CSV table of C-alpha atoms in Angstrom, one decimal:
chain,number,residue,atom,x,y,z
B,1,MET,CA,215.5,18.6,276.6
B,2,ILE,CA,216.7,19.9,273.2
B,3,GLY,CA,219.8,17.8,273.5
B,4,LYS,CA,217.8,14.7,274.2
B,5,ASN,CA,215.6,15.3,271.1
B,6,VAL,CA,218.7,15.7,268.9
B,7,TYR,CA,220.1,12.4,270.1
B,8,LEU,CA,216.9,10.6,269.6
B,9,LYS,CA,216.5,12.0,266.1
B,10,GLY,CA,220.1,11.0,265.2
B,11,ILE,CA,219.5,7.3,266.1
B,12,THR,CA,216.1,7.3,264.5
B,13,LEU,CA,217.5,8.8,261.3
B,14,LEU,CA,220.2,6.2,261.3
B,15,GLY,CA,217.6,3.4,261.6
B,16,PHE,CA,215.5,4.9,258.8
B,17,VAL,CA,218.5,5.2,256.5
B,18,SER,CA,219.6,1.6,257.4
B,19,CYS,CA,216.1,0.4,256.5
B,20,LEU,CA,216.1,2.2,253.2
B,21,SER,CA,219.5,0.8,252.4
B,22,ILE,CA,218.5,-2.8,253.2
B,23,THR,CA,215.6,-2.4,250.8
B,24,LEU,CA,217.8,-1.0,248.0
B,25,ILE,CA,220.4,-3.8,248.5
B,26,THR,CA,217.7,-6.5,248.0
B,27,LEU,CA,216.3,-4.7,244.9
B,28,PHE,CA,219.8,-4.8,243.3
B,29,LYS,CA,219.9,-8.6,243.6
B,30,ASN,CA,218.7,-10.8,240.8
B,31,ALA,CA,217.9,-13.6,243.2
B,32,LEU,CA,216.9,-13.9,246.9
B,33,GLU,CA,219.5,-15.1,249.3
B,34,LEU,CA,218.9,-18.2,251.5
B,35,GLU,CA,217.0,-16.5,254.3
B,36,ASP,CA,214.7,-14.4,252.1
B,37,ALA,CA,214.1,-17.3,249.8
B,38,GLU,CA,213.1,-19.4,252.9
B,39,GLN,CA,210.6,-16.8,253.9
B,40,ALA,CA,209.2,-16.4,250.3
B,41,TYR,CA,208.6,-20.1,250.4
B,42,TYR,CA,207.3,-20.7,254.0
B,43,SER,CA,205.1,-17.6,254.1
B,44,GLN,CA,202.7,-19.3,251.6
B,45,TRP,CA,201.1,-20.8,254.7
B,46,LEU,CA,200.3,-20.1,258.4
B,47,ARG,CA,201.6,-23.1,260.4
B,48,TRP,CA,202.5,-23.7,264.0
B,49,GLY,CA,206.1,-24.4,263.0
B,50,TYR,CA,208.5,-24.3,260.0
B,51,ASP,CA,211.6,-26.3,259.3
B,52,ASP,CA,214.0,-26.1,262.4
B,53,GLN,CA,213.0,-22.5,263.4
B,54,PRO,CA,210.1,-21.1,265.5
B,55,PRO,CA,207.2,-19.6,263.5
B,56,LEU,CA,207.0,-16.0,264.5
B,57,TYR,CA,209.2,-14.5,261.8
B,58,THR,CA,207.3,-16.3,259.1
B,59,TRP,CA,203.9,-15.2,260.6
B,60,LEU,CA,205.0,-11.6,260.5
B,61,GLN,CA,206.4,-12.0,256.9
B,62,TYR,CA,203.0,-13.5,255.9
B,63,GLY,CA,201.4,-10.3,257.1
B,64,PHE,CA,203.9,-8.1,255.2
B,65,ASN,CA,203.2,-10.1,252.1
B,66,LYS,CA,199.5,-9.5,252.4
B,67,VAL,CA,200.2,-5.7,252.6
B,68,PHE,CA,203.0,-5.3,250.1
B,69,GLY,CA,202.6,-8.4,248.0
B,70,VAL,CA,205.1,-11.2,247.4
B,71,ASN,CA,208.1,-9.2,246.2
B,72,LYS,CA,211.6,-8.1,247.3
B,73,ILE,CA,210.2,-5.0,249.1
B,74,SER,CA,208.2,-7.2,251.5
B,75,PHE,CA,211.2,-9.2,252.6
B,76,SER,CA,213.7,-6.3,252.8
B,77,VAL,CA,211.4,-3.7,254.5
B,78,PHE,CA,210.7,-6.2,257.3
B,79,ARG,CA,214.4,-6.9,257.9
B,80,GLY,CA,215.2,-3.2,257.7
B,81,LEU,CA,212.6,-2.4,260.3
B,82,LEU,CA,214.1,-5.0,262.6
B,83,PHE,CA,217.6,-3.6,262.1
B,84,GLY,CA,216.5,-0.1,262.7
B,85,GLY,CA,214.4,-1.1,265.7
B,86,THR,CA,217.3,-2.9,267.3
B,87,LEU,CA,219.4,0.3,267.1
B,88,LEU,CA,216.6,2.4,268.6
B,89,PHE,CA,215.9,-0.1,271.5
B,90,LEU,CA,219.6,-0.4,272.2
B,91,TYR,CA,219.9,3.4,272.4
B,92,ARG,CA,216.9,3.6,274.8
B,93,PHE,CA,218.2,0.9,277.0
B,94,ALA,CA,221.6,2.6,277.2
B,95,LYS,CA,219.9,5.9,278.1
B,96,LEU,CA,218.1,4.3,281.0
B,97,ARG,CA,221.4,2.9,282.3
B,98,ILE,CA,224.1,5.4,281.4
B,99,LYS,CA,222.1,8.6,281.4
B,100,ASP,CA,224.7,10.2,279.1
B,101,GLY,CA,223.7,11.2,275.6
B,102,ASP,CA,227.0,10.8,273.9
B,103,LYS,CA,227.9,7.5,275.5
B,104,SER,CA,224.4,6.1,274.9
B,105,LYS,CA,224.7,7.0,271.3
B,106,LEU,CA,228.1,5.3,271.1
B,107,THR,CA,226.6,2.0,272.3
B,108,VAL,CA,224.8,1.9,269.0
B,109,LEU,CA,227.6,3.4,266.8
B,110,VAL,CA,230.2,0.9,268.1
B,111,LEU,CA,228.3,-1.8,266.4
B,112,VAL,CA,229.8,-0.7,263.1
B,113,LEU,CA,232.9,-2.5,264.4
B,114,VAL,CA,231.1,-5.9,264.7
B,115,PRO,CA,231.6,-7.5,261.2
B,116,VAL,CA,228.8,-10.1,261.5
B,117,PHE,CA,226.2,-7.5,262.5
B,118,ILE,CA,227.1,-5.2,259.7
B,119,ASP,CA,227.4,-7.8,257.0
B,120,PHE,CA,225.1,-10.7,257.8
B,121,THR,CA,222.4,-8.9,259.8
B,122,PHE,CA,222.4,-5.9,257.6
B,123,ARG,CA,222.2,-7.9,254.3
B,124,ARG,CA,220.4,-11.1,254.8
B,125,LEU,CA,219.6,-12.6,258.3
B,126,SER,CA,216.0,-13.2,259.2
B,127,HIS,CA,215.4,-15.1,262.5
B,128,THR,CA,218.6,-13.8,264.0
B,129,SER,CA,217.6,-10.2,263.2
B,130,LEU,CA,214.3,-10.8,265.0
B,131,LEU,CA,216.2,-12.3,268.0
B,132,CYS,CA,218.5,-9.3,268.2
B,133,PHE,CA,215.5,-7.1,268.3
B,134,CYS,CA,213.8,-9.3,271.0
B,135,ILE,CA,216.8,-9.6,273.3
B,136,VAL,CA,217.6,-5.9,273.2
B,137,GLY,CA,213.9,-5.2,273.8
B,138,THR,CA,213.8,-7.6,276.7
B,139,TYR,CA,216.7,-5.9,278.4
B,140,TYR,CA,214.9,-2.6,277.9
B,141,CYS,CA,211.8,-4.0,279.6
B,142,ILE,CA,213.8,-5.4,282.5
B,143,GLN,CA,215.4,-1.9,283.1
B,144,LEU,CA,212.0,-0.3,282.9
B,145,LEU,CA,210.8,-2.8,285.6
B,146,ILE,CA,213.7,-2.0,287.8
B,147,HIS,CA,212.6,1.6,287.7
B,148,THR,CA,208.9,1.1,287.8
B,149,LYS,CA,207.3,-2.2,288.7
B,150,SER,CA,204.0,-1.5,287.0
B,151,ILE,CA,201.5,-4.0,285.6
B,152,LEU,CA,202.0,-2.5,282.1
B,153,ASN,CA,205.8,-3.2,282.3
B,154,TYR,CA,205.2,-6.8,283.3
B,155,LEU,CA,202.8,-7.1,280.4
B,156,LEU,CA,205.4,-5.7,278.1
B,157,LEU,CA,208.0,-8.1,279.4
B,158,GLY,CA,205.6,-11.0,278.8
B,159,VAL,CA,205.2,-9.9,275.2
B,160,PHE,CA,208.9,-9.7,274.6
B,161,VAL,CA,209.6,-13.1,276.2
B,162,SER,CA,206.9,-14.6,274.0
B,163,ILE,CA,208.2,-13.2,270.8
B,164,GLY,CA,211.7,-14.1,271.9
B,165,ILE,CA,210.9,-17.8,272.3
B,166,LEU,CA,208.9,-17.8,269.1
B,167,SER,CA,211.7,-16.0,267.1
B,168,LYS,CA,214.6,-18.4,267.7
B,169,TYR,CA,215.4,-21.2,270.1
B,170,ASN,CA,218.7,-19.5,271.1
B,171,TYR,CA,216.5,-17.1,273.2
B,172,MET,CA,216.5,-19.9,275.9
B,173,PHE,CA,220.2,-19.2,276.6
B,174,PHE,CA,219.2,-15.7,277.6
B,175,LEU,CA,216.2,-16.9,279.7
B,176,LEU,CA,218.4,-19.4,281.6
B,177,THR,CA,221.0,-16.7,282.3
B,178,PHE,CA,218.3,-14.3,283.4
B,179,PHE,CA,216.8,-16.8,285.7
B,180,LEU,CA,220.2,-17.7,287.3
B,181,VAL,CA,221.1,-14.0,287.9
B,182,SER,CA,217.7,-13.2,289.3
B,183,ILE,CA,218.4,-15.7,292.1
B,184,TRP,CA,221.8,-14.2,292.8
B,185,ASP,CA,221.2,-10.5,292.3
B,186,LYS,CA,219.1,-8.6,294.9
B,187,GLU,CA,218.0,-5.9,292.4
B,188,LEU,CA,216.6,-8.5,290.0
B,189,GLN,CA,215.1,-10.5,292.9
B,190,SER,CA,212.8,-7.7,294.0
B,191,THR,CA,211.8,-7.1,290.4
B,192,ILE,CA,211.2,-10.7,289.2
B,193,TRP,CA,210.4,-12.7,292.3
B,194,ASN,CA,207.0,-11.2,293.2
B,195,PHE,CA,203.4,-12.1,292.3
B,196,LYS,CA,203.3,-9.6,289.4
B,197,ILE,CA,205.7,-11.9,287.4
B,198,LEU,CA,202.7,-14.2,287.0
B,199,ILE,CA,201.4,-11.8,284.4
B,200,THR,CA,204.6,-12.2,282.4
B,201,ILE,CA,204.5,-16.0,282.8
B,202,SER,CA,200.8,-16.3,281.8
B,203,ILE,CA,201.2,-14.2,278.6
B,204,SER,CA,204.3,-16.2,277.6
B,205,LEU,CA,202.7,-19.6,278.2
B,206,LEU,CA,199.5,-18.6,276.3
B,207,CYS,CA,201.5,-17.5,273.3
B,208,VAL,CA,204.1,-20.3,273.2
B,209,LEU,CA,202.1,-23.4,274.1
B,210,PRO,CA,200.5,-24.0,270.7
B,211,HIS,CA,203.9,-24.1,269.0
B,212,GLY,CA,205.2,-26.2,271.9
B,213,TYR,CA,202.5,-28.8,271.3
B,214,TRP,CA,203.3,-28.8,267.6
B,215,LEU,CA,207.0,-29.3,268.3
B,216,LEU,CA,206.7,-31.9,271.1
B,217,GLY,CA,203.5,-33.6,269.9
B,218,PRO,CA,203.0,-36.9,268.2
B,219,SER,CA,204.0,-35.7,264.7
B,220,GLY,CA,207.7,-36.2,265.3
B,221,TYR,CA,208.9,-32.7,264.5
B,222,LEU,CA,211.2,-32.7,267.5
B,223,LEU,CA,213.2,-35.6,266.1
B,224,PHE,CA,213.8,-33.6,262.9
B,225,LEU,CA,214.8,-30.5,264.9
B,226,GLU,CA,217.3,-32.6,266.9
B,227,GLU,CA,218.8,-34.0,263.7
B,228,SER,CA,219.0,-30.6,262.2
B,229,ILE,CA,220.7,-29.1,265.2
B,230,ARG,CA,223.2,-32.0,265.4
B,231,THR,CA,224.1,-31.3,261.8
B,232,LYS,CA,224.6,-27.6,262.3
B,233,ILE,CA,226.7,-27.9,265.4
B,234,GLY,CA,228.7,-30.9,264.2
B,235,THR,CA,228.0,-33.2,267.1
B,236,ASP,CA,227.6,-36.1,264.7
B,237,GLU,CA,231.3,-35.8,264.1
B,238,VAL,CA,232.2,-35.4,267.8
B,239,TYR,CA,235.2,-37.2,269.4
B,240,LYS,CA,233.9,-39.7,271.9
B,241,GLY,CA,235.2,-38.3,275.2
B,242,PHE,CA,236.0,-34.9,276.7
B,243,SER,CA,237.5,-32.2,274.6
B,244,ILE,CA,238.3,-28.6,275.2
B,245,MET,CA,237.7,-27.8,271.5
B,246,PRO,CA,234.1,-26.5,272.2
B,247,ASN,CA,235.5,-23.9,274.6
B,248,VAL,CA,238.1,-22.9,272.0
B,249,LEU,CA,235.3,-22.5,269.4
B,250,CYS,CA,233.2,-20.5,271.8
B,251,LEU,CA,236.1,-18.2,272.6
B,252,LYS,CA,237.0,-17.9,268.9
B,253,GLY,CA,233.4,-17.0,268.1
B,254,PHE,CA,233.2,-14.4,270.8
B,255,LEU,CA,236.5,-12.8,269.7
B,256,ALA,CA,235.3,-12.7,266.1
B,257,LEU,CA,232.4,-10.5,267.4
B,258,VAL,CA,234.5,-8.1,269.3
B,259,TYR,CA,238.1,-8.1,268.0
B,260,LEU,CA,237.7,-4.8,266.1
B,261,ILE,CA,236.1,-3.2,269.1
B,262,LEU,CA,239.1,-4.4,271.3
B,263,VAL,CA,241.6,-3.0,268.7
B,264,GLY,CA,239.8,0.4,268.7
B,265,LEU,CA,239.6,0.4,272.5
B,266,LEU,CA,243.2,-0.4,273.1
B,267,GLY,CA,244.4,2.0,270.4
B,268,ASN,CA,242.5,4.9,271.9
B,269,TYR,CA,243.6,3.9,275.4
B,270,PHE,CA,247.3,4.1,274.5
B,271,LEU,CA,246.7,7.4,272.6
B,272,LYS,CA,245.1,8.6,275.9
B,273,HIS,CA,241.8,9.5,274.2
B,274,ILE,CA,239.9,7.3,276.7
B,275,LYS,CA,240.3,6.0,280.2
B,276,LEU,CA,239.1,2.6,281.4
B,277,SER,CA,237.3,2.1,284.7
B,278,LYS,CA,235.9,-0.9,286.5
B,279,PRO,CA,232.1,-1.3,285.7
B,280,ALA,CA,229.8,-1.2,288.7
B,281,ASN,CA,228.8,-4.6,290.1
B,282,THR,CA,225.2,-4.4,288.8
B,283,TRP,CA,222.8,-7.1,287.6
B,284,PHE,CA,223.8,-6.3,284.1
B,285,ILE,CA,227.5,-7.1,284.5
B,286,LYS,CA,226.5,-10.3,286.2
B,287,MET,CA,224.3,-11.1,283.2
B,288,PHE,CA,227.4,-10.8,281.0
B,289,ILE,CA,229.5,-13.0,283.2
B,290,VAL,CA,226.9,-15.7,283.6
B,291,GLN,CA,226.0,-15.6,279.9
B,292,LEU,CA,229.6,-16.5,279.1
B,293,ILE,CA,229.6,-19.3,281.7
B,294,VAL,CA,226.3,-20.8,280.5
B,295,LEU,CA,227.4,-20.9,276.8
B,296,GLY,CA,230.8,-22.3,277.8
B,297,LEU,CA,229.2,-25.1,279.9
B,298,PHE,CA,226.6,-25.9,277.1
B,299,PHE,CA,229.3,-26.1,274.4
B,300,THR,CA,231.4,-28.3,276.6
B,301,PHE,CA,228.5,-30.6,277.7
B,302,ILE,CA,227.1,-31.0,274.2
B,303,GLN,CA,230.7,-31.1,272.7
B,304,ILE,CA,229.8,-28.7,269.9
B,305,GLN,CA,232.2,-28.9,266.9
B,306,LYS,CA,230.8,-26.0,264.8
B,307,VAL,CA,230.1,-22.4,265.9
B,308,GLU,CA,228.8,-19.7,263.7
B,309,THR,CA,229.6,-16.2,265.0
B,310,ARG,CA,226.0,-15.0,264.1
B,311,TRP,CA,224.6,-17.5,266.7
B,312,LEU,CA,226.3,-15.6,269.5
B,313,LEU,CA,225.5,-12.1,268.1
B,314,PRO,CA,222.0,-11.6,269.6
B,315,LEU,CA,223.2,-12.6,273.1
B,316,PHE,CA,226.1,-10.1,273.2
B,317,ILE,CA,224.8,-7.1,271.3
B,318,PRO,CA,223.3,-5.5,274.5
B,319,PHE,CA,226.6,-5.7,276.3
B,320,THR,CA,228.0,-2.8,274.3
B,321,VAL,CA,226.3,-0.9,277.2
B,322,VAL,CA,228.8,-2.6,279.6
B,323,LEU,CA,231.6,-1.5,277.5
B,324,LEU,CA,230.5,2.2,277.4
B,325,GLU,CA,229.8,2.1,281.2
B,326,SER,CA,233.5,1.2,281.6
B,327,VAL,CA,235.0,4.0,279.4
B,328,LYS,CA,235.6,7.7,280.1
B,329,PHE,CA,236.1,9.9,277.0
B,330,LYS,CA,238.4,12.8,276.7
B,331,ASN,CA,236.1,14.2,274.0
B,332,SER,CA,233.0,12.1,273.6
B,333,LYS,CA,231.3,14.4,271.0
B,334,LYS,CA,234.2,13.8,268.7
B,335,PHE,CA,233.8,10.1,268.9
B,336,VAL,CA,230.0,10.5,268.3
B,337,THR,CA,230.8,12.5,265.1
B,338,ILE,CA,233.3,9.9,263.9
B,339,GLY,CA,230.9,7.1,264.8
B,340,PHE,CA,228.1,8.5,262.7
B,341,TRP,CA,230.3,9.1,259.7
B,342,ALA,CA,231.7,5.6,260.0
B,343,PHE,CA,228.1,4.1,260.2
B,344,TYR,CA,226.9,6.1,257.2
B,345,VAL,CA,230.0,5.2,255.2
B,346,MET,CA,229.3,1.5,256.0
B,347,ILE,CA,225.7,1.9,254.9
B,348,PHE,CA,226.8,3.5,251.6
B,349,THR,CA,229.4,0.7,251.0
B,350,GLN,CA,226.9,-2.0,251.7
B,351,THR,CA,224.4,-0.4,249.4
B,352,ILE,CA,226.7,-0.2,246.4
B,353,ARG,CA,228.4,-3.6,247.0
B,354,THR,CA,226.1,-5.7,244.8
B,355,PRO,CA,226.1,-3.4,241.7
B,356,VAL,CA,229.9,-3.0,242.1
B,357,GLU,CA,230.3,-6.8,242.2
B,358,LYS,CA,228.2,-7.1,239.1
B,359,PHE,CA,230.3,-4.4,237.3
B,360,LEU,CA,233.6,-6.1,238.3
B,361,GLU,CA,232.2,-9.5,237.5
B,362,ILE,CA,232.8,-10.9,240.9
B,363,PRO,CA,230.9,-14.2,241.1
B,364,SER,CA,227.9,-14.2,243.5
B,365,SER,CA,224.9,-16.5,243.7
B,366,VAL,CA,222.6,-13.4,243.9
B,367,HIS,CA,223.6,-12.3,240.4
B,368,TYR,CA,221.9,-15.3,238.8
B,369,GLY,CA,218.1,-15.0,238.5
B,370,PHE,CA,215.8,-18.0,238.5
B,371,GLU,CA,213.9,-16.8,235.4
B,372,PRO,CA,215.1,-19.7,233.2
B,373,ILE,CA,213.5,-22.2,235.6
B,374,GLY,CA,210.4,-20.2,236.2
B,375,ASN,CA,209.8,-19.5,232.5
B,376,LYS,CA,210.2,-23.1,231.5
B,377,LEU,CA,207.8,-24.3,234.2
B,378,GLN,CA,205.2,-21.7,233.2
B,379,GLU,CA,205.4,-22.2,229.5
B,380,LYS,CA,205.4,-26.0,229.4
B,381,TYR,CA,204.0,-27.2,232.8
B,382,ASN,CA,201.7,-24.5,234.1
B,383,ASP,CA,198.9,-26.9,234.9
B,384,TYR,CA,201.2,-29.2,236.9
B,385,GLN,CA,202.1,-29.0,240.6
B,386,TRP,CA,205.7,-27.7,240.8
B,387,ILE,CA,208.2,-29.4,243.2
B,388,LEU,CA,211.6,-27.7,243.5
B,389,PRO,CA,214.8,-29.2,245.0
B,390,ASN,CA,214.9,-27.1,248.1
B,391,VAL,CA,213.5,-24.0,249.7
B,392,THR,CA,216.1,-21.7,248.1
B,393,PHE,CA,214.9,-22.7,244.6
B,394,ALA,CA,211.2,-22.8,245.7
B,395,GLY,CA,211.3,-19.4,247.3
B,396,ASN,CA,212.9,-17.8,244.3
B,397,ILE,CA,210.4,-19.4,242.0
B,398,ARG,CA,207.5,-18.2,244.2
B,399,LEU,CA,208.9,-14.7,244.0
B,400,LEU,CA,208.5,-14.9,240.2
B,401,HIS,CA,205.1,-16.8,240.3
B,402,SER,CA,203.3,-15.9,243.5
B,403,GLU,CA,200.0,-17.1,242.1
B,404,LYS,CA,201.3,-20.7,242.3
B,405,THR,CA,201.6,-22.9,245.3
B,406,ILE,CA,205.2,-24.1,245.2
B,407,ILE,CA,206.5,-27.2,247.0
B,408,ALA,CA,210.1,-27.7,248.2
B,409,ALA,CA,211.3,-31.3,248.3
B,410,ASP,CA,213.2,-30.7,251.6
B,411,ASP,CA,210.1,-29.3,253.5
B,412,TYR,CA,209.7,-32.0,256.1
B,413,SER,CA,206.8,-30.2,257.9
B,414,LEU,CA,204.5,-30.1,254.9
B,415,SER,CA,202.1,-32.9,254.2
B,416,THR,CA,202.0,-33.7,250.5
B,417,GLY,CA,199.2,-36.2,250.6
B,418,ASN,CA,197.0,-33.8,248.6
B,419,LEU,CA,199.3,-34.2,245.6
B,420,LYS,CA,198.3,-37.8,244.9
B,421,THR,CA,195.5,-36.7,242.5
B,422,ARG,CA,197.5,-34.0,240.7
B,423,LYS,CA,200.0,-33.9,237.9
B,424,VAL,CA,203.4,-33.3,239.3
B,425,ILE,CA,206.5,-31.8,237.7
B,426,ARG,CA,209.6,-32.3,239.8
B,427,VAL,CA,212.8,-30.3,239.3
B,428,SER,CA,215.8,-32.2,240.7
B,429,LEU,CA,219.6,-31.6,241.1
B,430,ASN,CA,220.1,-35.4,240.8
B,431,LYS,CA,218.9,-38.0,238.4
B,432,LEU,CA,215.8,-39.9,239.8
B,433,ASN,CA,214.5,-43.4,239.5
B,434,GLU,CA,213.1,-43.5,236.0
B,435,SER,CA,210.6,-46.3,236.8
B,436,THR,CA,208.6,-43.7,238.8
B,437,ASN,CA,209.8,-40.5,237.1
B,438,ARG,CA,210.1,-39.6,233.4
B,439,VAL,CA,212.7,-36.9,232.5
B,440,VAL,CA,211.2,-34.4,230.1
B,441,ASP,CA,213.5,-31.4,230.2
B,442,SER,CA,216.8,-30.1,231.7
B,443,ILE,CA,218.9,-27.0,232.3
B,444,ILE,CA,222.6,-27.6,232.2
B,445,GLY,CA,225.1,-25.3,234.0
B,446,PHE,CA,222.6,-23.2,236.0
B,447,GLY,CA,223.8,-20.4,238.3
B,448,LYS,CA,227.1,-19.7,240.0
B,449,GLU,CA,227.7,-23.4,240.8
B,450,LYS,CA,226.9,-24.5,237.2
B,451,GLN,CA,224.4,-27.1,238.5
B,452,ASN,CA,222.5,-29.5,236.2
B,453,LEU,CA,218.7,-29.4,236.7
B,454,TYR,CA,216.4,-32.2,235.5
B,455,PHE,CA,212.7,-31.9,235.0
B,456,TYR,CA,210.7,-35.1,235.8
B,457,ILE,CA,207.1,-35.9,235.5
B,458,GLU,CA,206.0,-38.3,238.2
B,459,LEU,CA,204.5,-41.5,236.8
B,460,ARG,CA,201.4,-42.5,238.8
B,461,ASP,CA,199.1,-45.4,238.5
């Protein structure tokens, strides 16, 4: 019992230190990065949908803003809690499956070798961070159900399925894989295909239907979503015909996730620090295989031309458990000690990265604050409605002036009909039609990209 408490405290402390570090990293920045800026902007309102992402993250951020205010702490603490929560849920899931303290802990510590998890998720990702938390939590619920098919566990699964769908649409890849394996695997069949699963389905439908109606209803938001997805995955540039390139991109993205883990695994194998064994033929290893097949078929069928490694990250984080189930250690406690040191060194490195970049004068967009824009708007056009070029600008301006309602020109889901009777000042990266807009000010060479900003007053009849 003492050993178990020590292990739990170790991962809990790691999560707490990670959360604290993420908060400090954000405080060191002069400007919000894209994801935090989006949340600073969109969390002005509670809507059924935002941009091309589901609404749950922004709803939760709205709540954090109400408690902590619109400031960097609100955005960083939320991301930090998700990061720490993902570590803790992964550890608990591993404990249910592996039942070995050292190896369960290593399922978490090995993530230090996943570059996109340590860099992108640790420093700036929003919806993807929530999806990581949701998918690991869903696996944990499934394992609980395999052990105990209680109504409470089915309720818990329904909650995680709901928040998964409402966190990021990529969750549907996991659900499809889960459905296919539940038909094939006897252990999942007895868990999923019984009348109690109606509890899970009912909760999920109740939570998801309002957003589904918003997305699929008459307002045309689905068309924008499809256009946004096509742009992100590059299908507008697709070669007309069959190509193996999507499979190559999928494999490349997967290898980008795991290449450091593979290097460490092979190195320790040849040094005889570990032995490899074939994993048991369980529902979980089947999930891993089918997940790869589902993604490969989807990439091929859609002919995806662009793949970001972070898109694959939430789907494959839980499978570090498969890796540890397949490894026998000569001295597992030594690996745990090294793993903790490596993780804390990573946290320290990430924490000091921004101030070090400033000291060394390494260019970064987060070093350039938006005060010149915000001050000019407040001093000269405080009684106007402010419209900024995009959500990155709008979110950073809202961070400086949270008392104002800020509008982003690229927010397709916001009705601006109420602006017709108000004075409007529009900040643009491009010169606008002067028959309907009068330029009154400018900022030349703003930020890292040295952009030219033009301030226009809209001319209305």
